[in-house]
Amino acid sequence: MNSVLFVVSAADHWTLNDGSLHPTGYWAEELAEPHRLFTEAGWQITIATPDGVAPTIDAGSLTPAAAGGEDRAAAIVAYLDTIGSELDEPRSISDVTVADYDVVFYPGGHGPMEDLAVDAVSGRIMTEALDSGRILGVVCHAPAAMLAAKRADGSWPFTGYRMTGFTDEEETLGGLAPKAKWLVQSRLVELGAVFVAGEAWGEHTEIDRNLYTGQNPASSAALAGEIIAAVTAKSA
């Protein structure tokens, strides 16, 4: 049976450049849709967070406008309810071993910009997944977690990798760019990523070697589907 480790932010806020706290967490669709697709594929799923703290849903991700309508929002909530026990009692990322999983997956939301971006354990998990050849899937704001990744010599593992993530344009259109201490796209480019931005809010994924990235919530299902296809082809 294939297995996937979900590394989820434990943050319930994002500290803005004026010191105020913006309520956040993980983006519901970016966890629910990949989890559902991996489950339907028969995969075993483990959810882990920093210190095993139960993750917080970004309430904004459950509004009809953000989720794609009232029915879609209700469906996402209903699915998350079915995995409530997994979310209420996640493992600590300090206690997981990358070698135990076929895939490592990071859902987004602004939460990763608060905690995973500076979490050395998460950075190690990302580096080990990338260097081992396992598929590393990262969507939307979760590429912020790449900022904490580094090799023993201090180099950044993702230098030269083609990737996508939540764009500066999307952050601006969402109204939070002026309040942010830093922006995901800009920071990744500064570190040496080859960032490919698609149309704002549109489905867009990038695959470079074993790094699979999605730009935004609309890309989460497509990203999961590409990961499933790749693992299935490899094991065929």
PDB file of N, CA and C in Angstrom, residues 59-123:
ATOM      1  N   ALA A  59     -10.699  30.029   8.441  1.00  0.00           N
ATOM      2  CA  ALA A  59     -12.140  30.210   8.256  1.00  0.00           C
ATOM      3  C   ALA A  59     -12.467  30.828   6.903  1.00  0.00           C
ATOM      4  N   GLY A  60     -11.569  31.631   6.393  1.00  0.00           N
ATOM      5  CA  GLY A  60     -11.798  32.257   5.097  1.00  0.00           C
ATOM      6  C   GLY A  60     -11.896  31.256   3.964  1.00  0.00           C
ATOM      7  N   SER A  61     -11.285  30.092   4.146  1.00  0.00           N
ATOM      8  CA  SER A  61     -11.304  29.083   3.085  1.00  0.00           C
ATOM      9  C   SER A  61     -12.637  28.361   2.989  1.00  0.00           C
ATOM     10  N   LEU A  62     -13.501  28.574   3.969  1.00  0.00           N
ATOM     11  CA  LEU A  62     -14.800  27.904   3.980  1.00  0.00           C
ATOM     12  C   LEU A  62     -15.940  28.815   3.555  1.00  0.00           C
ATOM     13  N   THR A  63     -15.630  30.032   3.178  1.00  0.00           N
ATOM     14  CA  THR A  63     -16.677  30.914   2.670  1.00  0.00           C
ATOM     15  C   THR A  63     -17.068  30.465   1.261  1.00  0.00           C
ATOM     16  N   PRO A  64     -18.320  30.649   0.877  1.00  0.00           N
ATOM     17  CA  PRO A  64     -18.738  30.258  -0.474  1.00  0.00           C
ATOM     18  C   PRO A  64     -17.886  30.901  -1.563  1.00  0.00           C
ATOM     19  N   ALA A  65     -17.490  32.149  -1.357  1.00  0.00           N
ATOM     20  CA  ALA A  65     -16.698  32.844  -2.365  1.00  0.00           C
ATOM     21  C   ALA A  65     -15.339  32.182  -2.558  1.00  0.00           C
ATOM     22  N   ALA A  66     -14.731  31.749  -1.466  1.00  0.00           N
ATOM     23  CA  ALA A  66     -13.400  31.141  -1.549  1.00  0.00           C
ATOM     24  C   ALA A  66     -13.462  29.681  -1.986  1.00  0.00           C
ATOM     25  N   ALA A  67     -14.526  29.000  -1.589  1.00  0.00           N
ATOM     26  CA  ALA A  67     -14.613  27.555  -1.851  1.00  0.00           C
ATOM     27  C   ALA A  67     -15.243  27.211  -3.192  1.00  0.00           C
ATOM     28  N   GLY A  68     -15.874  28.202  -3.834  1.00  0.00           N
ATOM     29  CA  GLY A  68     -16.516  27.927  -5.112  1.00  0.00           C
ATOM     30  C   GLY A  68     -18.001  27.695  -5.011  1.00  0.00           C
ATOM     31  N   GLY A  69     -18.622  28.323  -4.025  1.00  0.00           N
ATOM     32  CA  GLY A  69     -20.064  28.203  -3.862  1.00  0.00           C
ATOM     33  C   GLY A  69     -20.446  27.526  -2.560  1.00  0.00           C
ATOM     34  N   GLU A  70     -21.692  27.689  -2.152  1.00  0.00           N
ATOM     35  CA  GLU A  70     -22.160  27.128  -0.885  1.00  0.00           C
ATOM     36  C   GLU A  70     -22.100  25.602  -0.877  1.00  0.00           C
ATOM     37  N   ASP A  71     -22.505  24.974  -1.967  1.00  0.00           N
ATOM     38  CA  ASP A  71     -22.496  23.514  -2.023  1.00  0.00           C
ATOM     39  C   ASP A  71     -21.074  22.974  -1.932  1.00  0.00           C
ATOM     40  N   ARG A  72     -20.155  23.643  -2.602  1.00  0.00           N
ATOM     41  CA  ARG A  72     -18.759  23.209  -2.570  1.00  0.00           C
ATOM     42  C   ARG A  72     -18.175  23.382  -1.179  1.00  0.00           C
ATOM     43  N   ALA A  73     -18.475  24.493  -0.536  1.00  0.00           N
ATOM     44  CA  ALA A  73     -17.993  24.716   0.825  1.00  0.00           C
ATOM     45  C   ALA A  73     -18.543  23.658   1.767  1.00  0.00           C
ATOM     46  N   ALA A  74     -19.821  23.345   1.605  1.00  0.00           N
ATOM     47  CA  ALA A  74     -20.442  22.327   2.463  1.00  0.00           C
ATOM     48  C   ALA A  74     -19.810  20.963   2.243  1.00  0.00           C
ATOM     49  N   ALA A  75     -19.477  20.652   1.002  1.00  0.00           N
ATOM     50  CA  ALA A  75     -18.862  19.361   0.702  1.00  0.00           C
ATOM     51  C   ALA A  75     -17.474  19.253   1.328  1.00  0.00           C
ATOM     52  N   ILE A  76     -16.728  20.342   1.306  1.00  0.00           N
ATOM     53  CA  ILE A  76     -15.403  20.331   1.914  1.00  0.00           C
ATOM     54  C   ILE A  76     -15.506  20.149   3.423  1.00  0.00           C
ATOM     55  N   VAL A  77     -16.434  20.873   4.032  1.00  0.00           N
ATOM     56  CA  VAL A  77     -16.652  20.745   5.480  1.00  0.00           C
ATOM     57  C   VAL A  77     -17.055  19.311   5.822  1.00  0.00           C
ATOM     58  N   ALA A  78     -17.938  18.742   5.026  1.00  0.00           N
ATOM     59  CA  ALA A  78     -18.409  17.380   5.279  1.00  0.00           C
ATOM     60  C   ALA A  78     -17.257  16.388   5.201  1.00  0.00           C
ATOM     61  N   TYR A  79     -16.372  16.579   4.230  1.00  0.00           N
ATOM     62  CA  TYR A  79     -15.242  15.646   4.123  1.00  0.00           C
ATOM     63  C   TYR A  79     -14.295  15.812   5.308  1.00  0.00           C
ATOM     64  N   LEU A  80     -13.992  17.040   5.672  1.00  0.00           N
ATOM     65  CA  LEU A  80     -13.102  17.262   6.811  1.00  0.00           C
ATOM     66  C   LEU A  80     -13.682  16.666   8.084  1.00  0.00           C
ATOM     67  N   ASP A  81     -15.007  16.685   8.204  1.00  0.00           N
ATOM     68  CA  ASP A  81     -15.648  16.071   9.370  1.00  0.00           C
ATOM     69  C   ASP A  81     -15.376  14.567   9.424  1.00  0.00           C
ATOM     70  N   THR A  82     -15.283  13.938   8.258  1.00  0.00           N
ATOM     71  CA  THR A  82     -15.049  12.479   8.232  1.00  0.00           C
ATOM     72  C   THR A  82     -13.646  12.109   8.681  1.00  0.00           C
ATOM     73  N   ILE A  83     -12.718  13.064   8.614  1.00  0.00           N
ATOM     74  CA  ILE A  83     -11.346  12.780   9.046  1.00  0.00           C
ATOM     75  C   ILE A  83     -11.004  13.588  10.299  1.00  0.00           C
ATOM     76  N   GLY A  84     -12.041  13.966  11.030  1.00  0.00           N
ATOM     77  CA  GLY A  84     -11.849  14.782  12.223  1.00  0.00           C
ATOM     78  C   GLY A  84     -10.903  14.180  13.236  1.00  0.00           C
ATOM     79  N   SER A  85     -10.966  12.867  13.415  1.00  0.00           N
ATOM     80  CA  SER A  85     -10.095  12.227  14.407  1.00  0.00           C
ATOM     81  C   SER A  85      -8.630  12.316  13.992  1.00  0.00           C
ATOM     82  N   GLU A  86      -8.365  12.251  12.689  1.00  0.00           N
ATOM     83  CA  GLU A  86      -6.988  12.380  12.202  1.00  0.00           C
ATOM     84  C   GLU A  86      -6.469  13.793  12.435  1.00  0.00           C
ATOM     85  N   LEU A  87      -7.339  14.770  12.230  1.00  0.00           N
ATOM     86  CA  LEU A  87      -6.937  16.161  12.392  1.00  0.00           C
ATOM     87  C   LEU A  87      -6.816  16.556  13.863  1.00  0.00           C
ATOM     88  N   ASP A  88      -7.628  15.940  14.699  1.00  0.00           N
ATOM     89  CA  ASP A  88      -7.606  16.274  16.123  1.00  0.00           C
ATOM     90  C   ASP A  88      -6.379  15.701  16.832  1.00  0.00           C
ATOM     91  N   GLU A  89      -5.839  14.617  16.281  1.00  0.00           N
ATOM     92  CA  GLU A  89      -4.698  13.963  16.933  1.00  0.00           C
ATOM     93  C   GLU A  89      -3.592  13.658  15.930  1.00  0.00           C
ATOM     94  N   PRO A  90      -2.996  14.695  15.356  1.00  0.00           N
ATOM     95  CA  PRO A  90      -1.915  14.462  14.398  1.00  0.00           C
ATOM     96  C   PRO A  90      -0.648  13.995  15.101  1.00  0.00           C
ATOM     97  N   ARG A  91       0.247  13.419  14.346  1.00  0.00           N
ATOM     98  CA  ARG A  91       1.567  13.085  14.887  1.00  0.00           C
ATOM     99  C   ARG A  91       2.420  14.347  14.915  1.00  0.00           C
ATOM    100  N   SER A  92       3.463  14.322  15.691  1.00  0.00           N
ATOM    101  CA  SER A  92       4.425  15.412  15.679  1.00  0.00           C
ATOM    102  C   SER A  92       5.408  15.176  14.542  1.00  0.00           C
ATOM    103  N   ILE A  93       5.745  16.230  13.815  1.00  0.00           N
ATOM    104  CA  ILE A  93       6.705  16.056  12.727  1.00  0.00           C
ATOM    105  C   ILE A  93       8.068  15.592  13.247  1.00  0.00           C
ATOM    106  N   SER A  94       8.326  15.814  14.516  1.00  0.00           N
ATOM    107  CA  SER A  94       9.589  15.348  15.105  1.00  0.00           C
ATOM    108  C   SER A  94       9.645  13.830  15.217  1.00  0.00           C
ATOM    109  N   ASP A  95       8.477  13.192  15.152  1.00  0.00           N
ATOM    110  CA  ASP A  95       8.405  11.746  15.355  1.00  0.00           C
ATOM    111  C   ASP A  95       8.227  10.952  14.066  1.00  0.00           C
ATOM    112  N   VAL A  96       8.256  11.615  12.924  1.00  0.00           N
ATOM    113  CA  VAL A  96       8.052  10.891  11.671  1.00  0.00           C
ATOM    114  C   VAL A  96       9.387  10.657  10.972  1.00  0.00           C
ATOM    115  N   THR A  97       9.414   9.574  10.184  1.00  0.00           N
ATOM    116  CA  THR A  97      10.603   9.202   9.410  1.00  0.00           C
ATOM    117  C   THR A  97      10.241   9.237   7.939  1.00  0.00           C
ATOM    118  N   VAL A  98      10.906  10.069   7.187  1.00  0.00           N
ATOM    119  CA  VAL A  98      10.578  10.247   5.780  1.00  0.00           C
ATOM    120  C   VAL A  98      10.631   8.931   5.019  1.00  0.00           C
ATOM    121  N   ALA A  99      11.559   8.065   5.384  1.00  0.00           N
ATOM    122  CA  ALA A  99      11.728   6.790   4.684  1.00  0.00           C
ATOM    123  C   ALA A  99      10.510   5.879   4.816  1.00  0.00           C
ATOM    124  N   ASP A 100       9.618   6.177   5.740  1.00  0.00           N
ATOM    125  CA  ASP A 100       8.417   5.360   5.929  1.00  0.00           C
ATOM    126  C   ASP A 100       7.327   5.695   4.911  1.00  0.00           C
ATOM    127  N   TYR A 101       7.520   6.721   4.095  1.00  0.00           N
ATOM    128  CA  TYR A 101       6.461   7.191   3.204  1.00  0.00           C
ATOM    129  C   TYR A 101       6.927   7.239   1.754  1.00  0.00           C
ATOM    130  N   ASP A 102       5.974   7.039   0.866  1.00  0.00           N
ATOM    131  CA  ASP A 102       6.260   7.134  -0.558  1.00  0.00           C
ATOM    132  C   ASP A 102       6.194   8.578  -1.049  1.00  0.00           C
ATOM    133  N   VAL A 103       5.351   9.387  -0.395  1.00  0.00           N
ATOM    134  CA  VAL A 103       5.105  10.767  -0.797  1.00  0.00           C
ATOM    135  C   VAL A 103       5.040  11.645   0.448  1.00  0.00           C
ATOM    136  N   VAL A 104       5.548  12.855   0.328  1.00  0.00           N
ATOM    137  CA  VAL A 104       5.386  13.865   1.374  1.00  0.00           C
ATOM    138  C   VAL A 104       4.616  15.021   0.743  1.00  0.00           C
ATOM    139  N   PHE A 105       3.547  15.461   1.414  1.00  0.00           N
ATOM    140  CA  PHE A 105       2.661  16.472   0.844  1.00  0.00           C
ATOM    141  C   PHE A 105       2.412  17.602   1.834  1.00  0.00           C
ATOM    142  N   TYR A 106       2.527  18.837   1.335  1.00  0.00           N
ATOM    143  CA  TYR A 106       2.319  20.030   2.159  1.00  0.00           C
ATOM    144  C   TYR A 106       1.138  20.839   1.625  1.00  0.00           C
ATOM    145  N   PRO A 107      -0.004  20.872   2.328  1.00  0.00           N
ATOM    146  CA  PRO A 107      -1.085  21.796   1.962  1.00  0.00           C
ATOM    147  C   PRO A 107      -0.743  23.204   2.434  1.00  0.00           C
ATOM    148  N   GLY A 108      -1.413  24.192   1.823  1.00  0.00           N
ATOM    149  CA  GLY A 108      -1.080  25.577   2.141  1.00  0.00           C
ATOM    150  C   GLY A 108      -2.046  26.269   3.073  1.00  0.00           C
ATOM    151  N   GLY A 109      -2.329  27.533   2.781  1.00  0.00           N
ATOM    152  CA  GLY A 109      -2.918  28.450   3.736  1.00  0.00           C
ATOM    153  C   GLY A 109      -1.795  29.352   4.201  1.00  0.00           C
ATOM    154  N   HIS A 110      -2.110  30.496   4.821  1.00  0.00           N
ATOM    155  CA  HIS A 110      -1.044  31.380   5.286  1.00  0.00           C
ATOM    156  C   HIS A 110      -0.289  30.803   6.488  1.00  0.00           C
ATOM    157  N   GLY A 111      -0.832  29.760   7.107  1.00  0.00           N
ATOM    158  CA  GLY A 111      -0.187  29.176   8.276  1.00  0.00           C
ATOM    159  C   GLY A 111       1.277  28.837   8.083  1.00  0.00           C
ATOM    160  N   PRO A 112       1.658  28.174   6.978  1.00  0.00           N
ATOM    161  CA  PRO A 112       3.071  27.838   6.796  1.00  0.00           C
ATOM    162  C   PRO A 112       4.011  29.037   6.804  1.00  0.00           C
ATOM    163  N   MET A 113       3.496  30.226   6.470  1.00  0.00           N
ATOM    164  CA  MET A 113       4.343  31.408   6.484  1.00  0.00           C
ATOM    165  C   MET A 113       4.700  31.802   7.911  1.00  0.00           C
ATOM    166  N   GLU A 114       3.897  31.351   8.866  1.00  0.00           N
ATOM    167  CA  GLU A 114       4.145  31.670  10.268  1.00  0.00           C
ATOM    168  C   GLU A 114       5.065  30.656  10.939  1.00  0.00           C
ATOM    169  N   ASP A 115       4.793  29.348  10.719  1.00  0.00           N
ATOM    170  CA  ASP A 115       5.571  28.353  11.463  1.00  0.00           C
ATOM    171  C   ASP A 115       6.505  27.505  10.598  1.00  0.00           C
ATOM    172  N   LEU A 116       6.016  26.894   9.533  1.00  0.00           N
ATOM    173  CA  LEU A 116       6.862  25.983   8.773  1.00  0.00           C
ATOM    174  C   LEU A 116       8.009  26.692   8.064  1.00  0.00           C
ATOM    175  N   ALA A 117       7.838  27.968   7.770  1.00  0.00           N
ATOM    176  CA  ALA A 117       8.897  28.724   7.100  1.00  0.00           C
ATOM    177  C   ALA A 117      10.155  28.847   7.946  1.00  0.00           C
ATOM    178  N   VAL A 118      10.012  28.645   9.250  1.00  0.00           N
ATOM    179  CA  VAL A 118      11.164  28.759  10.154  1.00  0.00           C
ATOM    180  C   VAL A 118      11.352  27.497  10.986  1.00  0.00           C
ATOM    181  N   ASP A 119      10.731  26.406  10.565  1.00  0.00           N
ATOM    182  CA  ASP A 119      10.785  25.162  11.343  1.00  0.00           C
ATOM    183  C   ASP A 119      11.881  24.251  10.788  1.00  0.00           C
ATOM    184  N   ALA A 120      12.919  24.051  11.569  1.00  0.00           N
ATOM    185  CA  ALA A 120      14.064  23.262  11.104  1.00  0.00           C
ATOM    186  C   ALA A 120      13.699  21.793  10.876  1.00  0.00           C
ATOM    187  N   VAL A 121      12.780  21.260  11.678  1.00  0.00           N
ATOM    188  CA  VAL A 121      12.378  19.858  11.505  1.00  0.00           C
ATOM    189  C   VAL A 121      11.663  19.687  10.173  1.00  0.00           C
ATOM    190  N   SER A 122      10.735  20.599   9.888  1.00  0.00           N
ATOM    191  CA  SER A 122      10.058  20.554   8.600  1.00  0.00           C
ATOM    192  C   SER A 122      11.057  20.735   7.461  1.00  0.00           C
ATOM    193  N   GLY A 123      12.014  21.627   7.645  1.00  0.00           N
ATOM    194  CA  GLY A 123      13.038  21.832   6.628  1.00  0.00           C
ATOM    195  C   GLY A 123      13.827  20.570   6.363  1.00  0.00           C
TER     196      GLY A 123
END
